[in-house]
């Protein structure tokens, strides 16, 4: 049996987070009809394929794909995000799920994205977060609770200051990466949405 590959799906619209979850299930190849009779690795759903450029037009994107030896699915996920980062003024936010079993290369895509933003001098546009401190440390990020001040339950004056700090901290951030998304429940998703 071949190791599974990371899968991605993206959504380029203003729908609610609850409507994203079925796509995440599709991305993981779990929904009915997504697995063939042969046991093969899940592939990227059609929506992500449509959003990915047919060919990499930007030489720096191609160079990073080669440098990080990204496979076809990893390259598509990387190209979708990198192409969006280069767009002068995207009309809607990009919502994307990158999934797969452990060891399938999701972190490799993230490493390529970090390098992409560093090379462009735009490291501050990408915020890396995770549910746990260990996972956050592994991706050189912060916990979601810390990044979004989700633990602040103090006086009104303290709350106002926290809100101002949060706004300042997110100034110029265009891309939020959340590792260990499977550990996030509906209530925490609501808090994240409210904080953003």
Rosetta silent file (secondary structure, phi, psi, omega in degrees, C-alpha in Angstrom):
SEQUENCE: XXXXXXXXXXXXXXXXXXXXXXXXXXXXXXXXXXXXXXXXXXXXXXXXXXXXXXXXXXXXXXXXXXXXXXXXXXXXXXXXXXXXXXXXXXXXXXXXXXXXXXXXXXXXXXXXXXXXXXXXXXXXXXXXXXXXXXXXXXXXXXXXXXXXXXXXXXXXXXXXXXXXXXXXXXXXXXXXXXXXXXXXXXXXXXXXXXXX
SCORE:     score description
SCORE:     0.000 S_00000001
   1 L     0.000  134.449  178.873    0.000    0.000    0.000 S_00000001
   2 L   -77.569  148.942  174.891    1.323    3.423   -0.904 S_00000001
   3 L   -66.798  146.498  179.216    1.556    6.091    1.790 S_00000001
   4 L   -73.837  157.942 -179.034   -1.239    8.595    1.552 S_00000001
   5 L  -108.545  158.993  176.168   -0.526   12.093    0.341 S_00000001
   6 L   -66.423  146.843  176.897   -1.709   15.370    1.783 S_00000001
   7 E  -121.193  156.208  179.033   -4.925   16.587    0.293 S_00000001
   8 E  -139.675  154.232  170.016   -6.262   20.054    0.062 S_00000001
   9 E  -143.699  150.203  179.694   -9.450   21.795   -0.683 S_00000001
  10 E  -135.522  158.217  179.130  -10.080   25.450   -0.796 S_00000001
  11 E  -134.356  129.029 -175.719  -13.039   27.691   -0.731 S_00000001
  12 L  -118.059   60.408 -178.839  -12.994   31.144   -2.209 S_00000001
  13 L  -151.222 -178.717 -176.886  -16.240   32.567   -0.917 S_00000001
  14 L  -104.094   35.403 -179.753  -17.876   34.170    2.064 S_00000001
  15 L   -80.476  162.649 -178.252  -19.734   31.132    3.376 S_00000001
  16 L   -70.531  154.507 -179.903  -19.919   30.236    7.041 S_00000001
  17 H   -55.723  -32.006 -178.814  -17.295   27.923    8.559 S_00000001
  18 H   -62.866  -28.198  179.146  -19.891   25.163    8.996 S_00000001
  19 H   -79.503   -9.193  177.990  -20.200   24.877    5.216 S_00000001
  20 L   -81.618  -30.350 -173.690  -16.447   24.311    4.970 S_00000001
  21 H   -57.856  -41.158  176.981  -16.522   21.136    7.052 S_00000001
  22 H   -60.630  -34.729  177.808  -18.038   18.889    4.348 S_00000001
  23 H   -66.609  -36.496  178.223  -15.199   19.932    2.037 S_00000001
  24 H   -62.917  -40.006  177.291  -12.708   19.017    4.741 S_00000001
  25 H   -63.241  -43.468  177.236  -14.303   15.586    4.897 S_00000001
  26 H   -61.081  -40.174 -178.794  -14.050   15.293    1.128 S_00000001
  27 H   -62.023  -33.947 -179.882  -10.424   16.351    1.286 S_00000001
  28 L   -80.892   -3.871  177.497   -9.689   13.528    3.664 S_00000001
  29 L    73.043   28.662 -174.561  -11.317   11.090    1.244 S_00000001
  30 L  -100.621  -30.120 -175.673  -13.855    9.929    3.797 S_00000001
  31 L   -65.429  155.521 -179.274  -17.164   10.973    2.244 S_00000001
  32 L   -57.018  137.425  175.560  -19.138    8.492    0.194 S_00000001
  33 L    85.285   -0.651 -178.341  -17.944    8.111   -3.340 S_00000001
  34 L   -94.320  -12.379  178.665  -14.487    9.604   -2.854 S_00000001
  35 L  -106.236  137.471  175.827  -12.589    6.347   -2.649 S_00000001
  36 L   -84.497  172.158  179.317  -12.147    4.096   -5.634 S_00000001
  37 L   -68.265  -32.231  173.329  -12.252    0.326   -5.367 S_00000001
  38 L   -75.041  142.928  178.126   -8.475    0.257   -5.704 S_00000001
  39 L   -82.185   95.904  178.371   -6.781    1.426   -2.546 S_00000001
  40 L  -121.361  164.405 -179.681   -5.111    4.577   -3.775 S_00000001
  41 L   -65.591  144.130  176.130   -4.096    7.768   -2.076 S_00000001
  42 L   -61.406  149.441  179.156   -6.805   10.410   -1.812 S_00000001
  43 L  -114.025  170.497 -178.906   -6.518   13.118   -4.401 S_00000001
  44 L   -73.329  129.987  178.766   -7.212   16.815   -4.341 S_00000001
  45 L   -59.256  158.730 -175.308  -10.902   17.577   -4.951 S_00000001
  46 H   -55.370  -39.399 -178.060  -11.898   19.254   -8.187 S_00000001
  47 H   -56.320  -45.860  179.540  -12.443   22.673   -6.576 S_00000001
  48 H   -67.384  -35.445  178.593   -8.796   22.928   -5.545 S_00000001
  49 H   -64.114  -38.113  179.768   -7.696   21.667   -8.952 S_00000001
  50 H   -67.239  -35.052 -178.441   -9.684   24.433  -10.629 S_00000001
  51 H   -77.956  -25.468 -177.852   -8.107   27.088   -8.430 S_00000001
  52 L   -74.954  137.771  177.714   -4.546   25.854   -8.924 S_00000001
  53 L   -61.921  143.857  179.066   -2.696   27.365  -11.873 S_00000001
  54 L   -63.389  -40.543  176.559   -2.204   24.953  -14.772 S_00000001
  55 L  -133.717  151.981  178.296    1.456   25.925  -14.916 S_00000001
  56 L   -79.335  111.336 -178.228    3.537   27.877  -12.493 S_00000001
  57 L   -82.559  -28.856 -176.886    3.933   31.288  -14.091 S_00000001
  58 L   -89.508  120.309 -177.454    6.026   32.785  -11.295 S_00000001
  59 H   -60.290  -33.119 -179.671    9.649   31.574  -11.362 S_00000001
  60 H   -68.327  -33.307  176.713   10.079   31.957   -7.581 S_00000001
  61 H   -66.144  -47.415  179.039    7.112   29.651   -6.985 S_00000001
  62 H   -60.558  -42.716 -179.544    8.559   27.050   -9.360 S_00000001
  63 H   -62.227  -40.123  179.304   11.995   27.363   -7.738 S_00000001
  64 H   -70.406  -36.000  175.713   10.538   26.745   -4.269 S_00000001
  65 H   -59.835  -43.837  178.448    8.550   23.750   -5.514 S_00000001
  66 H   -68.207  -44.447 -178.298   11.818   22.313   -6.813 S_00000001
  67 H   -59.529  -41.407 -177.584   13.812   23.326   -3.715 S_00000001
  68 L   -94.045    6.040  179.935   11.356   21.636   -1.363 S_00000001
  69 L    43.602   55.044 -179.953   10.762   18.712   -3.777 S_00000001
  70 L   -77.169  137.391  175.954    6.999   19.033   -3.499 S_00000001
  71 L   -77.624 -176.309 -173.938    4.949   16.312   -5.168 S_00000001
  72 H   -58.993  -48.061 -178.157    1.970   17.073   -7.411 S_00000001
  73 H   -68.515  -41.762  177.331   -0.590   17.503   -4.617 S_00000001
  74 H   -61.886  -41.908  179.765    1.793   19.469   -2.400 S_00000001
  75 H   -60.889  -42.582  179.378    2.660   21.706   -5.355 S_00000001
  76 H   -61.286  -46.935  179.914   -1.012   22.444   -6.017 S_00000001
  77 H   -60.735  -46.201  179.473   -1.649   23.421   -2.412 S_00000001
  78 H   -61.005  -45.504 -178.242    1.483   25.588   -2.359 S_00000001
  79 H   -63.460  -38.188  179.850    0.620   27.241   -5.697 S_00000001
  80 H   -59.942  -48.013 -177.496   -2.923   28.104   -4.598 S_00000001
  81 H   -71.613  -46.051 -178.569   -1.678   29.982   -1.542 S_00000001
  82 H   -63.291  -40.819  178.567    1.399   31.531   -3.172 S_00000001
  83 H   -63.869  -39.084  178.217   -0.615   32.706   -6.185 S_00000001
  84 H   -65.883  -36.926 -179.889   -3.176   34.279   -3.863 S_00000001
  85 H   -65.197  -29.156 -178.931   -0.387   36.030   -1.942 S_00000001
  86 H   -83.233  -24.169 -179.791    0.862   37.611   -5.167 S_00000001
  87 L   -55.108  134.633 -177.648   -2.610   38.809   -6.247 S_00000001
  88 L   -61.282  -47.691  179.683   -2.801   42.605   -5.925 S_00000001
  89 L  -152.287   87.128  179.808   -6.202   42.747   -4.208 S_00000001
  90 L   -60.794  141.801 -176.924   -8.142   39.491   -3.859 S_00000001
  91 L   -76.736  -31.467 -177.862  -11.891   40.024   -3.734 S_00000001
  92 L  -136.533  157.147  179.199  -12.614   37.326   -1.157 S_00000001
  93 L   -69.633  149.974  174.804  -10.636   35.437    1.505 S_00000001
  94 L   -91.653  124.930  175.499   -9.114   32.085    0.665 S_00000001
  95 E  -116.668  121.584 -172.280  -10.287   29.302    2.958 S_00000001
  96 E  -140.009  141.889  176.545   -8.324   26.123    2.475 S_00000001
  97 E  -115.286  126.794  175.960   -7.956   22.764    4.185 S_00000001
  98 E  -116.337  109.332 -174.511   -4.737   20.783    3.797 S_00000001
  99 E  -126.420  165.815  177.828   -5.197   17.318    5.206 S_00000001
 100 L   158.779  164.114  179.139   -3.597   13.912    5.246 S_00000001
 101 L   -67.447  164.820  177.571   -2.189   11.270    7.544 S_00000001
 102 L   -57.317  138.975  177.263    0.993   11.866    9.520 S_00000001
 103 L    83.329   12.329 -178.594    4.112   11.878    7.367 S_00000001
 104 L   -93.203   -4.610  174.408    2.374   12.832    4.116 S_00000001
 105 L   106.025   15.212  177.702    4.143   16.159    3.694 S_00000001
 106 H   -63.063  -41.645  179.246    1.798   18.787    5.104 S_00000001
 107 H   -65.895  -30.184  178.046    4.675   20.320    7.060 S_00000001
 108 H   -64.277  -41.573  176.674    6.763   20.336    3.882 S_00000001
 109 H   -62.725  -43.778  179.376    4.155   22.556    2.217 S_00000001
 110 H   -62.016  -42.399  177.915    4.183   24.823    5.275 S_00000001
 111 H   -60.758  -41.437  178.219    7.996   25.044    5.178 S_00000001
 112 H   -64.549  -39.696  178.432    7.844   26.043    1.503 S_00000001
 113 H   -65.556  -42.350  177.905    5.218   28.690    2.307 S_00000001
 114 H   -59.261  -45.236  179.947    7.310   30.124    5.142 S_00000001
 115 H   -65.154  -37.491  177.838   10.297   30.381    2.789 S_00000001
 116 H   -57.685  -49.394 -179.009    8.100   31.932    0.082 S_00000001
 117 H   -69.109  -35.798  177.211    7.028   34.753    2.400 S_00000001
 118 H   -62.973  -46.683 -179.732   10.575   35.208    3.750 S_00000001
 119 H   -61.456  -31.054  179.311   11.979   35.532    0.223 S_00000001
 120 L   -85.114   -1.935 -177.497    9.350   38.160   -0.562 S_00000001
 121 L    69.714   28.114 -174.898   10.192   40.076    2.615 S_00000001
 122 L  -127.511   35.041 -177.164    6.634   39.478    3.825 S_00000001
 123 H   -55.508  -31.855 -178.703    7.080   37.008    6.691 S_00000001
 124 H   -68.815  -12.398  179.573    4.610   39.009    8.774 S_00000001
 125 H   -77.295  -15.106 -176.808    1.740   38.182    6.394 S_00000001
 126 E  -113.129  120.973  177.289    1.702   34.546    7.577 S_00000001
 127 E  -110.361  125.076 -178.285    0.647   33.674   11.144 S_00000001
 128 E  -104.200  126.697 -178.760    1.294   30.102   12.283 S_00000001
 129 E  -137.455  164.040  174.634   -0.816   28.687   15.099 S_00000001
 130 E  -153.003  165.754 -179.851   -1.741   25.374   16.658 S_00000001
 131 L   -71.423  -40.868 -177.715   -4.001   24.065   19.370 S_00000001
 132 L  -107.641  156.446  179.124   -1.168   22.818   21.595 S_00000001
 133 H   -64.753  -38.104 -179.441    2.085   24.437   22.615 S_00000001
 134 H   -63.444  -48.351  179.875    4.196   21.486   21.432 S_00000001
 135 H   -65.382  -37.482  177.752    2.719   21.549   17.933 S_00000001
 136 H   -62.117  -42.404  178.464    2.996   25.349   17.838 S_00000001
 137 H   -63.713  -38.313 -179.426    6.679   25.087   18.729 S_00000001
 138 H   -63.230  -27.791  179.249    7.176   22.455   15.994 S_00000001
 139 L  -105.161   11.081 -177.639    5.962   24.904   13.335 S_00000001
 140 L    57.774   43.324 -179.604    7.661   27.933   14.936 S_00000001
 141 L  -122.595 -156.483  178.491    4.266   29.396   15.737 S_00000001
 142 E  -130.464  166.736  175.384    2.074   30.185   18.735 S_00000001
 143 E   -73.006  154.343  176.560   -0.991   28.608   20.280 S_00000001
 144 H   -58.459  -41.657 -178.584   -4.354   29.771   19.002 S_00000001
 145 H   -60.474  -41.567  179.084   -5.251   30.947   22.495 S_00000001
 146 H   -71.628  -44.261 -176.770   -2.173   33.152   22.659 S_00000001
 147 H   -65.020  -27.789 -176.149   -2.432   34.423   19.079 S_00000001
 148 L  -116.271   11.871 -178.675   -6.058   35.459   19.527 S_00000001
 149 L    50.051   46.021 -176.090   -6.102   36.376   23.246 S_00000001
 150 L   -79.083  -11.667 -178.667   -8.746   33.733   23.825 S_00000001
 151 L   -96.898    0.592 -176.919   -7.937   33.320   27.529 S_00000001
 152 L   -75.907  111.903  175.116   -8.538   36.952   28.467 S_00000001
 153 L  -135.505   71.018 -174.484  -11.445   37.210   30.912 S_00000001
 154 L  -122.407 -161.510 -179.149  -10.627   40.331   32.909 S_00000001
 155 L   -65.780  165.986 -179.726  -12.043   43.751   33.656 S_00000001
 156 H   -60.178  -43.204  179.902  -13.502   45.963   30.912 S_00000001
 157 H   -62.551  -43.615  178.414  -10.414   48.231   30.881 S_00000001
 158 H   -65.776  -38.507  179.477   -8.126   45.219   30.609 S_00000001
 159 H   -65.154  -41.557  177.866  -10.393   43.731   27.930 S_00000001
 160 H   -62.923  -41.366  178.508  -10.277   46.942   25.873 S_00000001
 161 H   -64.870  -41.886  178.097   -6.488   46.976   26.096 S_00000001
 162 H   -61.086  -40.607  179.438   -6.354   43.307   25.049 S_00000001
 163 H   -64.185  -42.486  177.615   -8.579   44.076   22.076 S_00000001
 164 H   -63.911  -41.548  177.562   -6.299   46.943   20.988 S_00000001
 165 H   -62.733  -40.542  179.482   -3.250   44.687   21.394 S_00000001
 166 H   -63.339  -44.299  178.788   -4.937   41.981   19.341 S_00000001
 167 H   -61.494  -44.251  179.286   -5.724   44.411   16.523 S_00000001
 168 H   -64.931  -39.103 -178.173   -2.141   45.674   16.514 S_00000001
 169 H   -66.123  -29.732 -177.587   -0.766   42.122   16.597 S_00000001
 170 L   -97.323    2.347  176.874   -2.787   41.131   13.514 S_00000001
 171 L   -59.386  124.969  177.410   -1.984   44.263   11.511 S_00000001
 172 L    83.712   -2.107  178.502   -0.650   43.164    8.107 S_00000001
 173 L   -85.613  123.816 -179.485   -1.427   39.459    8.622 S_00000001
 174 L  -111.392  -19.848 -175.440   -3.188   38.032    5.569 S_00000001
 175 E  -130.224  124.098  177.024   -2.772   34.275    6.071 S_00000001
 176 E  -110.019  123.932  176.594   -3.626   32.256    9.180 S_00000001
 177 E  -109.842  126.445 -179.959   -2.380   28.663    9.334 S_00000001
 178 E  -116.713  110.902  176.702   -3.950   26.439   11.990 S_00000001
 179 E   -85.159  158.834 -179.557   -2.177   23.141   12.694 S_00000001
 180 L    57.356   39.901 -176.426   -3.982   20.295   14.504 S_00000001
 181 H   -61.419  -24.649 -179.790   -7.322   21.596   13.264 S_00000001
 182 H   -66.964  -16.787  179.766   -8.955   18.257   14.151 S_00000001
 183 H   -87.478   -2.755 -175.830   -8.536   19.115   17.845 S_00000001
 184 L   -95.165  122.068  178.662  -10.645   22.258   17.530 S_00000001
 185 L   -87.262  175.800 -177.901  -14.275   21.935   18.528 S_00000001
 186 H   -60.819  -40.704 -178.259  -17.229   24.036   17.423 S_00000001
 187 H   -63.648  -43.692  178.383  -17.107   26.293   20.485 S_00000001
 188 H   -66.868  -36.970  176.194  -13.437   27.155   19.919 S_00000001
 189 H   -59.319  -39.911  177.757  -14.146   27.748   16.209 S_00000001
 190 H   -63.290  -44.293  178.612  -16.779   30.273   17.258 S_00000001
 191 H   -62.790  -40.136  177.989  -14.294   32.032   19.573 S_00000001
 192 H   -62.718  -46.875  179.704  -11.702   32.113   16.769 S_00000001
 193 H   -59.873  -44.342  179.446  -14.249   33.552   14.349 S_00000001
 194 H   -64.686  -37.268 -179.274  -15.314   36.207   16.863 S_00000001
 195 H   -68.846  -34.833 -179.173  -11.696   37.156   17.594 S_00000001
 196 L   -80.828    0.000    0.000  -10.891   37.590   13.921 S_00000001
